[in-house]
Amino acid sequence: MSDRKEQIIEACLAVMAREGVAGTTHRRVAAEAGVPLGSTTYHFASLNDLLHCAFDRFARRSGARLETALLRATDRSSAVEAITDVILAGAQDRDGELVLTQELYTIAARRPEFRDITTAWMHRSRTALERHFPPDLACTVDALIEGLTLHGALESTDSSTPSRARTKNALLHVISAQPCEGTGKNG
Amino acid sequence: MSDRKEQIIEACLAVMAREGVAGTTHRRVAAEAGVPLGSTTYHFASLNDLLHCAFDRFARRSGARLETALLRATDRSSAVEAITDVILAGAQDRDGELVLTQELYTIAARRPEFRDITTAWMHRSRTALERHFPPDLACTVDALIEGLTLHGALESTDSSTPSRARTKNALLHVISAQPCEGTGKNG
Amino acid sequence: MSDRKEQIIEACLAVMAREGVAGTTHRRVAAEAGVPLGSTTYHFASLNDLLHCAFDRFARRSGARLETALLRATDRSSAVEAITDVILAGAQDRDGELVLTQELYTIAARRPEFRDITTAWMHRSRTALERHFPPDLACTVDALIEGLTLHGALESTDSSTPSRARTKNALLHVISAQPCEGTGKNG
Amino acid sequence: MSDRKEQIIEACLAVMAREGVAGTTHRRVAAEAGVPLGSTTYHFASLNDLLHCAFDRFARRSGARLETALLRATDRSSAVEAITDVILAGAQDRDGELVLTQELYTIAARRPEFRDITTAWMHRSRTALERHFPPDLACTVDALIEGLTLHGALESTDSSTPSRARTKNALLHVISAQPCEGTGKNG
DNA sequence: AATGAATGAGTATTCATTCAT
DNA sequence: TATGAATGAATACTCATTCAT
């Protein structure tokens, strides 16, 4: 991919984070990237195209964080630690990540052509989780990560950040439900 | 509230579900409601105002489903059953509900003036859950409901609807982790 | 005239000064006056009507300042002093007076139905000046007052107010052109 | 400047003269210029921008008349003649010039960003007058021109045009006050 | 290959005025 | 007599996209 294209995609992500998908226009992206207006329509067939490229990059980048963390983890205990880190980081909306995630889900929920991005993201997350957990539990943990991140972010009005202890506890609760291993047979 | 206002709010919800927040304009709402364009700007100070009113109504209505279901439940077993119903209904996106929820989260993530709606919704959900579970567990269950609903909806690209059994199992797994005595009869 | 009407007219002047004629609307006047919107359309046949009433009051009030000052003056010397005061006060645009005067001239230049206001104003000014000067000189002085006030106001960017000495000098120059009294025969 | 821009500016002046600044809209300017509506918003960042450009051109053009006349004048006598011409022409409001001047003063009185236009205009006028008169007298004459033009225009409701003789006399009165030697031959 | 001029459709919003109460 | 709900027309402005260069 040409440098120009790269530049435009990154600029598009910045604009999406700042102004939202609805506020992302050729003009604003061009201005952000410091390229001529025509450049944005030349390199991408349509604005939709550009959005798709940008969201794809975003999903890969965001997903990689969990994947990397889980790859480094050596056992369940360190995996839980890593997941907790990822949840807390996500809930703080660093660089508008939460906003972008929500925008992606919204556009995916509405427009099927964006569904491939979320599907792939979920798939990669679960595969990574399956290094440490059986498939069904991986799904549950994945859902819990999603919910805790979102609720954590929506809760944290000002300085109140979701507690690390409670987050980790919730995870442990789900993961270490050993007495109930009978439910695991469904996975 | 006047009938006109009611009518416009309902039309706004319909348009939001069909076209998304970004596609919700005075014109479309007016057309949907069958009222003159000027009427929509007369009754609401701004489009933002209208969106806020509409989302507020949506959140109350959506939240009420879980609340009602949990009020009717008499024990943990029936509560789990009720929650499973709510998750599965939500994942099927009846009446564009999932889409609207996503749009609400997106706008709340970006604009603090919509945060009150999501905060109140979360609060009501947890209070309802606390009828059956201790506070911390209620939070975890709430997050899990969120994640399972969302992932369920994003997964169900084609006809594959998330399995009732797996959903219920995930819930049971979380809920009955500690005492676990109920696992047998609920599983 | 009813109190309500009075109240609305004064509010209209305040709005005109603040927002300009183009920015003067029923809504803003009603808000400024603290009366219901319908009141402004009830007491005045149209917005034009209200503007005419307001400008009429403004012209009378503004003109009265020069008239009063000239009535008090006992001789040419004190008359010059009085006129200088009026010019300097006008150039400072106290209470948006300059702005309103300009708006009045503009609307009068364009719409004949406002011409009666400016005509009467000019007539009263000249009559007042004729207490101290012959008719032709009165006209010249009147024109000079107009020009000096306007240029003074447009010049005074920040703190630089037009000099009292120069203003008075210009007046004296015109008025005391005794050696040229031959030109006076044209008056 | 592109032809399109020129065309739009001229159309804007025509509309301003005909409908006033308050009646000058993108639509009317576009119609007057015979260009698409979008063209007017493309070439000028805002309507304000367009108005500024148009007024700037108007002021230069209007001011040039006095400057040219005074450049051609060889002595005070011919200068007075030239100024009289300019005043009488202005008072007749050829091509809505008086109206435009008033509108310019109104907008300059209210909005500082238009003040540069009037300031420059006044400066050029005075510089031109200083070819024939000392600085202070130039200012006085400048103010007198302003006042005579305006009052002349406001007076001439019907067919009565301000008399050439009286106008010239007023000028002479001011100009020849001190030395007065020229009075005889100029009067 | 790259770009900026151009434009038609559409946006939120404002408002004078009407009219039922 | 007085008022606020209602509305059709209009406003400034934005933008995705096209196209000639």
Short mmCIF file of N, CA and C in Angstrom, two decimals, chain D residues 21-167:
data_model
loop_
_atom_site.label_atom_id
_atom_site.label_comp_id
_atom_site.label_asym_id
_atom_site.label_seq_id
_atom_site.Cartn_x
_atom_site.Cartn_y
_atom_site.Cartn_z
N VAL D 21 -28.26 44.68 2.61
CA VAL D 21 -27.41 43.61 3.14
C VAL D 21 -28.27 42.51 3.76
N ALA D 22 -29.31 42.92 4.48
CA ALA D 22 -30.16 41.93 5.15
C ALA D 22 -30.86 41.04 4.12
N GLY D 23 -31.05 41.55 2.92
CA GLY D 23 -31.73 40.77 1.89
C GLY D 23 -30.77 40.08 0.94
N THR D 24 -29.50 40.14 1.26
CA THR D 24 -28.50 39.52 0.41
C THR D 24 -28.24 38.09 0.87
N THR D 25 -28.69 37.17 0.08
CA THR D 25 -28.55 35.76 0.42
C THR D 25 -27.78 35.03 -0.67
N HIS D 26 -27.23 33.89 -0.31
CA HIS D 26 -26.54 33.09 -1.32
C HIS D 26 -27.42 32.87 -2.54
N ARG D 27 -28.67 32.53 -2.26
CA ARG D 27 -29.58 32.22 -3.36
C ARG D 27 -29.73 33.39 -4.33
N ARG D 28 -29.97 34.57 -3.76
CA ARG D 28 -30.20 35.73 -4.62
C ARG D 28 -28.93 36.10 -5.39
N VAL D 29 -27.80 35.99 -4.72
CA VAL D 29 -26.55 36.32 -5.40
C VAL D 29 -26.31 35.33 -6.54
N ALA D 30 -26.54 34.06 -6.25
CA ALA D 30 -26.33 33.05 -7.28
C ALA D 30 -27.24 33.31 -8.47
N ALA D 31 -28.49 33.62 -8.18
CA ALA D 31 -29.44 33.89 -9.26
C ALA D 31 -28.98 35.10 -10.07
N GLU D 32 -28.58 36.14 -9.37
CA GLU D 32 -28.14 37.37 -10.04
C GLU D 32 -26.92 37.10 -10.92
N ALA D 33 -26.01 36.28 -10.41
CA ALA D 33 -24.78 36.01 -11.16
C ALA D 33 -24.99 34.94 -12.23
N GLY D 34 -26.11 34.25 -12.13
CA GLY D 34 -26.34 33.17 -13.08
C GLY D 34 -25.43 31.99 -12.87
N VAL D 35 -25.08 31.74 -11.62
CA VAL D 35 -24.25 30.58 -11.30
C VAL D 35 -25.01 29.69 -10.32
N PRO D 36 -24.60 28.42 -10.21
CA PRO D 36 -25.29 27.54 -9.27
C PRO D 36 -25.08 28.00 -7.82
N LEU D 37 -26.05 27.67 -7.01
CA LEU D 37 -25.99 28.07 -5.61
C LEU D 37 -24.69 27.64 -4.94
N GLY D 38 -24.29 26.41 -5.18
CA GLY D 38 -23.09 25.89 -4.55
C GLY D 38 -21.85 26.70 -4.88
N SER D 39 -21.87 27.35 -6.02
CA SER D 39 -20.72 28.14 -6.45
C SER D 39 -20.44 29.29 -5.49
N THR D 40 -21.49 29.86 -4.94
CA THR D 40 -21.28 31.02 -4.06
C THR D 40 -20.69 30.58 -2.72
N THR D 41 -21.03 29.37 -2.30
CA THR D 41 -20.46 28.92 -1.03
C THR D 41 -19.09 28.27 -1.25
N TYR D 42 -18.84 27.88 -2.47
CA TYR D 42 -17.53 27.29 -2.74
C TYR D 42 -16.45 28.36 -2.78
N HIS D 43 -16.77 29.46 -3.41
CA HIS D 43 -15.74 30.48 -3.63
C HIS D 43 -15.53 31.41 -2.43
N PHE D 44 -16.49 31.42 -1.54
CA PHE D 44 -16.34 32.29 -0.37
C PHE D 44 -16.65 31.49 0.89
N ALA D 45 -15.75 31.59 1.82
CA ALA D 45 -15.86 30.76 3.02
C ALA D 45 -17.19 30.95 3.73
N SER D 46 -17.72 32.16 3.66
CA SER D 46 -19.00 32.42 4.31
C SER D 46 -19.63 33.63 3.62
N LEU D 47 -20.88 33.85 3.93
CA LEU D 47 -21.56 35.01 3.35
C LEU D 47 -20.86 36.29 3.81
N ASN D 48 -20.43 36.29 5.03
CA ASN D 48 -19.69 37.41 5.58
C ASN D 48 -18.46 37.74 4.73
N ASP D 49 -17.77 36.70 4.38
CA ASP D 49 -16.61 36.82 3.51
C ASP D 49 -16.97 37.50 2.20
N LEU D 50 -18.03 37.03 1.62
CA LEU D 50 -18.48 37.60 0.35
C LEU D 50 -18.85 39.06 0.52
N LEU D 51 -19.59 39.36 1.58
CA LEU D 51 -19.97 40.75 1.83
C LEU D 51 -18.73 41.62 1.99
N HIS D 52 -17.75 41.10 2.69
CA HIS D 52 -16.53 41.89 2.91
C HIS D 52 -15.84 42.19 1.58
N CYS D 53 -15.71 41.17 0.77
CA CYS D 53 -15.10 41.36 -0.55
C CYS D 53 -15.87 42.39 -1.37
N ALA D 54 -17.18 42.26 -1.35
CA ALA D 54 -18.01 43.14 -2.15
C ALA D 54 -17.91 44.59 -1.65
N PHE D 55 -17.98 44.75 -0.35
CA PHE D 55 -17.90 46.11 0.20
C PHE D 55 -16.52 46.71 -0.06
N ASP D 56 -15.51 45.87 -0.01
CA ASP D 56 -14.17 46.38 -0.26
C ASP D 56 -14.09 46.93 -1.68
N ARG D 57 -14.59 46.16 -2.60
CA ARG D 57 -14.59 46.63 -3.98
C ARG D 57 -15.41 47.91 -4.12
N PHE D 58 -16.55 47.92 -3.49
CA PHE D 58 -17.42 49.10 -3.57
C PHE D 58 -16.70 50.34 -3.03
N ALA D 59 -16.05 50.19 -1.89
CA ALA D 59 -15.39 51.34 -1.28
C ALA D 59 -14.26 51.87 -2.16
N ARG D 60 -13.51 50.93 -2.74
CA ARG D 60 -12.42 51.37 -3.62
C ARG D 60 -12.98 52.12 -4.82
N ARG D 61 -14.03 51.56 -5.38
CA ARG D 61 -14.62 52.17 -6.58
C ARG D 61 -15.20 53.54 -6.25
N SER D 62 -15.93 53.59 -5.13
CA SER D 62 -16.55 54.86 -4.77
C SER D 62 -15.51 55.91 -4.43
N GLY D 63 -14.53 55.50 -3.66
CA GLY D 63 -13.50 56.44 -3.26
C GLY D 63 -12.72 56.97 -4.46
N ALA D 64 -12.55 56.09 -5.44
CA ALA D 64 -11.77 56.48 -6.61
C ALA D 64 -12.36 57.71 -7.29
N ARG D 65 -13.68 57.82 -7.21
CA ARG D 65 -14.32 58.95 -7.88
C ARG D 65 -13.79 60.28 -7.32
N LEU D 66 -13.79 60.39 -6.01
CA LEU D 66 -13.30 61.63 -5.41
C LEU D 66 -11.80 61.80 -5.67
N GLU D 67 -11.07 60.70 -5.53
CA GLU D 67 -9.63 60.78 -5.75
C GLU D 67 -9.30 61.27 -7.15
N THR D 68 -9.92 60.63 -8.12
CA THR D 68 -9.66 61.02 -9.51
C THR D 68 -10.00 62.48 -9.75
N ALA D 69 -11.16 62.88 -9.24
CA ALA D 69 -11.59 64.27 -9.45
C ALA D 69 -10.59 65.23 -8.84
N LEU D 70 -10.11 64.87 -7.65
CA LEU D 70 -9.18 65.79 -6.97
C LEU D 70 -7.80 65.77 -7.62
N LEU D 71 -7.45 64.61 -8.21
CA LEU D 71 -6.16 64.55 -8.90
C LEU D 71 -6.17 65.46 -10.12
N ARG D 72 -7.32 65.49 -10.78
CA ARG D 72 -7.43 66.30 -11.98
C ARG D 72 -7.46 67.80 -11.66
N ALA D 73 -7.99 68.11 -10.48
CA ALA D 73 -8.13 69.53 -10.12
C ALA D 73 -6.76 70.19 -10.01
N THR D 74 -6.65 71.38 -10.51
CA THR D 74 -5.35 72.06 -10.55
C THR D 74 -5.21 73.11 -9.45
N ASP D 75 -6.35 73.60 -8.97
CA ASP D 75 -6.29 74.59 -7.88
C ASP D 75 -7.51 74.43 -7.00
N ARG D 76 -7.58 75.22 -5.96
CA ARG D 76 -8.70 75.12 -5.03
C ARG D 76 -10.03 75.30 -5.72
N SER D 77 -10.03 76.22 -6.63
CA SER D 77 -11.30 76.52 -7.32
C SER D 77 -11.82 75.28 -8.04
N SER D 78 -10.94 74.63 -8.80
CA SER D 78 -11.41 73.46 -9.54
C SER D 78 -11.65 72.29 -8.58
N ALA D 79 -10.91 72.29 -7.48
CA ALA D 79 -11.13 71.23 -6.49
C ALA D 79 -12.54 71.36 -5.91
N VAL D 80 -12.92 72.57 -5.57
CA VAL D 80 -14.27 72.78 -5.03
C VAL D 80 -15.32 72.35 -6.05
N GLU D 81 -15.07 72.67 -7.27
CA GLU D 81 -15.99 72.28 -8.34
C GLU D 81 -16.12 70.75 -8.37
N ALA D 82 -14.99 70.10 -8.32
CA ALA D 82 -14.97 68.64 -8.38
C ALA D 82 -15.72 68.03 -7.19
N ILE D 83 -15.43 68.57 -6.01
CA ILE D 83 -16.09 68.04 -4.82
C ILE D 83 -17.60 68.23 -4.91
N THR D 84 -18.00 69.39 -5.37
CA THR D 84 -19.44 69.65 -5.53
C THR D 84 -20.07 68.60 -6.44
N ASP D 85 -19.40 68.30 -7.54
CA ASP D 85 -19.90 67.26 -8.45
C ASP D 85 -20.10 65.94 -7.70
N VAL D 86 -19.09 65.59 -6.94
CA VAL D 86 -19.14 64.31 -6.24
C VAL D 86 -20.30 64.28 -5.25
N ILE D 87 -20.46 65.35 -4.50
CA ILE D 87 -21.55 65.41 -3.52
C ILE D 87 -22.91 65.27 -4.21
N LEU D 88 -23.10 66.06 -5.27
CA LEU D 88 -24.40 66.04 -5.94
C LEU D 88 -24.68 64.67 -6.56
N ALA D 89 -23.65 64.10 -7.14
CA ALA D 89 -23.82 62.77 -7.72
C ALA D 89 -24.21 61.77 -6.62
N GLY D 90 -23.50 61.86 -5.51
CA GLY D 90 -23.78 60.94 -4.41
C GLY D 90 -25.18 61.10 -3.87
N ALA D 91 -25.64 62.36 -3.77
CA ALA D 91 -26.96 62.62 -3.19
C ALA D 91 -28.08 62.10 -4.08
N GLN D 92 -27.76 61.85 -5.33
CA GLN D 92 -28.82 61.37 -6.22
C GLN D 92 -28.92 59.85 -6.19
N ASP D 93 -27.99 59.25 -5.50
CA ASP D 93 -28.04 57.79 -5.30
C ASP D 93 -28.07 57.04 -6.62
N ARG D 94 -27.17 57.40 -7.48
CA ARG D 94 -27.08 56.68 -8.76
C ARG D 94 -26.65 55.23 -8.46
N ASP D 95 -27.34 54.31 -8.99
CA ASP D 95 -27.00 52.88 -8.80
C ASP D 95 -27.01 52.46 -7.33
N GLY D 96 -27.86 53.09 -6.56
CA GLY D 96 -27.95 52.68 -5.16
C GLY D 96 -26.68 52.89 -4.38
N GLU D 97 -25.89 53.86 -4.80
CA GLU D 97 -24.61 54.04 -4.14
C GLU D 97 -24.78 54.54 -2.71
N LEU D 98 -25.71 55.48 -2.53
CA LEU D 98 -25.91 56.01 -1.18
C LEU D 98 -26.34 54.89 -0.25
N VAL D 99 -27.26 54.12 -0.74
CA VAL D 99 -27.76 53.01 0.06
C VAL D 99 -26.61 52.08 0.46
N LEU D 100 -25.75 51.78 -0.52
CA LEU D 100 -24.62 50.90 -0.21
C LEU D 100 -23.67 51.54 0.79
N THR D 101 -23.45 52.84 0.63
CA THR D 101 -22.57 53.52 1.59
C THR D 101 -23.15 53.41 2.99
N GLN D 102 -24.44 53.66 3.10
CA GLN D 102 -25.08 53.55 4.40
C GLN D 102 -24.95 52.14 4.96
N GLU D 103 -25.20 51.17 4.11
CA GLU D 103 -25.11 49.79 4.57
C GLU D 103 -23.69 49.50 5.05
N LEU D 104 -22.73 50.02 4.34
CA LEU D 104 -21.34 49.80 4.74
C LEU D 104 -21.07 50.44 6.10
N TYR D 105 -21.53 51.66 6.28
CA TYR D 105 -21.32 52.31 7.57
C TYR D 105 -22.02 51.54 8.68
N THR D 106 -23.20 51.07 8.39
CA THR D 106 -23.94 50.32 9.41
C THR D 106 -23.19 49.07 9.82
N ILE D 107 -22.74 48.34 8.83
CA ILE D 107 -22.06 47.09 9.15
C ILE D 107 -20.71 47.37 9.80
N ALA D 108 -20.07 48.47 9.40
CA ALA D 108 -18.77 48.82 9.99
C ALA D 108 -18.97 49.29 11.43
N ALA D 109 -20.08 50.00 11.66
CA ALA D 109 -20.34 50.49 13.01
C ALA D 109 -20.56 49.32 13.96
N ARG D 110 -21.11 48.24 13.42
CA ARG D 110 -21.45 47.12 14.27
C ARG D 110 -20.35 46.07 14.33
N ARG D 111 -19.70 45.84 13.19
CA ARG D 111 -18.74 44.73 13.16
C ARG D 111 -17.34 45.21 12.81
N PRO D 112 -16.46 45.10 13.77
CA PRO D 112 -15.11 45.63 13.61
C PRO D 112 -14.39 45.10 12.38
N GLU D 113 -14.70 43.87 11.96
CA GLU D 113 -13.94 43.31 10.84
C GLU D 113 -14.24 44.03 9.51
N PHE D 114 -15.23 44.91 9.52
CA PHE D 114 -15.50 45.71 8.33
C PHE D 114 -14.90 47.12 8.47
N ARG D 115 -14.37 47.40 9.64
CA ARG D 115 -13.85 48.73 9.91
C ARG D 115 -12.67 49.06 9.01
N ASP D 116 -11.90 48.02 8.64
CA ASP D 116 -10.72 48.30 7.81
C ASP D 116 -11.12 48.95 6.49
N ILE D 117 -12.27 48.56 5.98
CA ILE D 117 -12.70 49.12 4.70
C ILE D 117 -13.00 50.61 4.82
N THR D 118 -13.76 50.97 5.84
CA THR D 118 -14.10 52.39 5.99
C THR D 118 -12.87 53.21 6.36
N THR D 119 -12.03 52.62 7.19
CA THR D 119 -10.81 53.33 7.58
C THR D 119 -9.96 53.66 6.36
N ALA D 120 -9.76 52.65 5.52
CA ALA D 120 -8.93 52.85 4.33
C ALA D 120 -9.57 53.89 3.40
N TRP D 121 -10.89 53.80 3.29
CA TRP D 121 -11.59 54.74 2.43
C TRP D 121 -11.39 56.18 2.93
N MET D 122 -11.62 56.37 4.21
CA MET D 122 -11.45 57.70 4.79
C MET D 122 -10.01 58.20 4.60
N HIS D 123 -9.08 57.28 4.78
CA HIS D 123 -7.68 57.66 4.66
C HIS D 123 -7.37 58.12 3.23
N ARG D 124 -7.87 57.37 2.26
CA ARG D 124 -7.60 57.75 0.87
C ARG D 124 -8.25 59.09 0.52
N SER D 125 -9.45 59.27 1.03
CA SER D 125 -10.14 60.53 0.75
C SER D 125 -9.35 61.71 1.31
N ARG D 126 -8.90 61.54 2.52
CA ARG D 126 -8.17 62.65 3.15
C ARG D 126 -6.85 62.92 2.46
N THR D 127 -6.18 61.86 2.10
CA THR D 127 -4.91 62.04 1.37
C THR D 127 -5.17 62.82 0.09
N ALA D 128 -6.23 62.46 -0.59
CA ALA D 128 -6.55 63.17 -1.83
C ALA D 128 -6.88 64.63 -1.54
N LEU D 129 -7.63 64.86 -0.47
CA LEU D 129 -7.99 66.25 -0.14
C LEU D 129 -6.76 67.06 0.27
N GLU D 130 -5.79 66.36 0.83
CA GLU D 130 -4.60 67.07 1.29
C GLU D 130 -3.73 67.59 0.14
N ARG D 131 -4.05 67.15 -1.04
CA ARG D 131 -3.36 67.75 -2.20
C ARG D 131 -3.74 69.23 -2.34
N HIS D 132 -4.90 69.55 -1.79
CA HIS D 132 -5.39 70.93 -1.98
C HIS D 132 -5.58 71.69 -0.67
N PHE D 133 -5.69 70.96 0.44
CA PHE D 133 -5.97 71.63 1.72
C PHE D 133 -5.04 71.11 2.80
N PRO D 134 -4.78 71.91 3.81
CA PRO D 134 -3.98 71.44 4.94
C PRO D 134 -4.73 70.34 5.69
N PRO D 135 -4.04 69.46 6.38
CA PRO D 135 -4.64 68.26 6.99
C PRO D 135 -5.91 68.52 7.78
N ASP D 136 -5.89 69.45 8.69
CA ASP D 136 -7.09 69.66 9.51
C ASP D 136 -8.28 70.08 8.66
N LEU D 137 -8.01 70.97 7.73
CA LEU D 137 -9.10 71.40 6.87
C LEU D 137 -9.60 70.22 6.02
N ALA D 138 -8.66 69.36 5.61
CA ALA D 138 -9.04 68.18 4.82
C ALA D 138 -10.04 67.33 5.60
N CYS D 139 -9.77 67.15 6.88
CA CYS D 139 -10.69 66.37 7.71
C CYS D 139 -12.06 67.01 7.76
N THR D 140 -12.06 68.32 7.98
CA THR D 140 -13.33 69.03 8.06
C THR D 140 -14.10 68.92 6.75
N VAL D 141 -13.39 69.12 5.66
CA VAL D 141 -14.04 69.03 4.35
C VAL D 141 -14.57 67.62 4.13
N ASP D 142 -13.77 66.65 4.53
CA ASP D 142 -14.20 65.27 4.38
C ASP D 142 -15.51 65.03 5.13
N ALA D 143 -15.56 65.50 6.37
CA ALA D 143 -16.78 65.33 7.17
C ALA D 143 -17.94 66.06 6.51
N LEU D 144 -17.65 67.24 5.99
CA LEU D 144 -18.72 68.02 5.36
C LEU D 144 -19.27 67.31 4.12
N ILE D 145 -18.36 66.76 3.34
CA ILE D 145 -18.79 66.01 2.16
C ILE D 145 -19.75 64.90 2.60
N GLU D 146 -19.33 64.19 3.63
CA GLU D 146 -20.16 63.10 4.14
C GLU D 146 -21.55 63.59 4.50
N GLY D 147 -21.58 64.65 5.34
CA GLY D 147 -22.86 65.15 5.83
C GLY D 147 -23.73 65.72 4.73
N LEU D 148 -23.13 66.46 3.83
CA LEU D 148 -23.92 67.06 2.75
C LEU D 148 -24.49 65.99 1.83
N THR D 149 -23.69 65.01 1.55
CA THR D 149 -24.17 63.93 0.68
C THR D 149 -25.36 63.21 1.32
N LEU D 150 -25.17 62.85 2.57
CA LEU D 150 -26.22 62.11 3.25
C LEU D 150 -27.49 62.95 3.39
N HIS D 151 -27.34 64.16 3.92
CA HIS D 151 -28.54 64.99 4.10
C HIS D 151 -29.18 65.33 2.76
N GLY D 152 -28.34 65.56 1.77
CA GLY D 152 -28.89 65.83 0.44
C GLY D 152 -29.75 64.67 -0.03
N ALA D 153 -29.26 63.48 0.19
CA ALA D 153 -30.00 62.30 -0.28
C ALA D 153 -31.28 62.10 0.53
N LEU D 154 -31.19 62.29 1.82
CA LEU D 154 -32.37 62.05 2.66
C LEU D 154 -33.44 63.12 2.41
N GLU D 155 -32.99 64.32 2.05
CA GLU D 155 -33.93 65.40 1.77
C GLU D 155 -34.69 65.19 0.48
N SER D 156 -33.94 64.73 -0.51
CA SER D 156 -34.53 64.69 -1.84
C SER D 156 -35.56 63.57 -1.94
N THR D 157 -36.63 63.74 -1.16
CA THR D 157 -37.69 62.74 -1.20
C THR D 157 -38.34 62.71 -2.58
N ASP D 158 -38.67 63.88 -3.06
CA ASP D 158 -39.36 63.95 -4.35
C ASP D 158 -38.36 64.34 -5.42
N SER D 159 -38.70 65.34 -6.17
CA SER D 159 -37.82 65.73 -7.27
C SER D 159 -36.78 66.76 -6.79
N SER D 160 -37.03 67.35 -5.63
CA SER D 160 -36.13 68.42 -5.18
C SER D 160 -34.73 67.89 -4.94
N THR D 161 -33.84 68.22 -5.84
CA THR D 161 -32.44 67.82 -5.69
C THR D 161 -31.71 68.96 -5.00
N PRO D 162 -30.76 68.66 -4.14
CA PRO D 162 -30.07 69.75 -3.45
C PRO D 162 -29.41 70.71 -4.47
N SER D 163 -29.56 71.97 -4.18
CA SER D 163 -29.06 72.96 -5.14
C SER D 163 -27.55 72.93 -5.25
N ARG D 164 -27.09 73.01 -6.47
CA ARG D 164 -25.64 73.05 -6.72
C ARG D 164 -25.02 74.29 -6.05
N ALA D 165 -25.73 75.39 -6.17
CA ALA D 165 -25.19 76.64 -5.63
C ALA D 165 -25.01 76.55 -4.12
N ARG D 166 -26.03 76.04 -3.44
CA ARG D 166 -25.94 75.98 -1.99
C ARG D 166 -24.86 75.01 -1.54
N THR D 167 -24.76 73.93 -2.24
CA THR D 167 -23.72 72.97 -1.89
C THR D 167 -22.34 73.59 -2.03
#
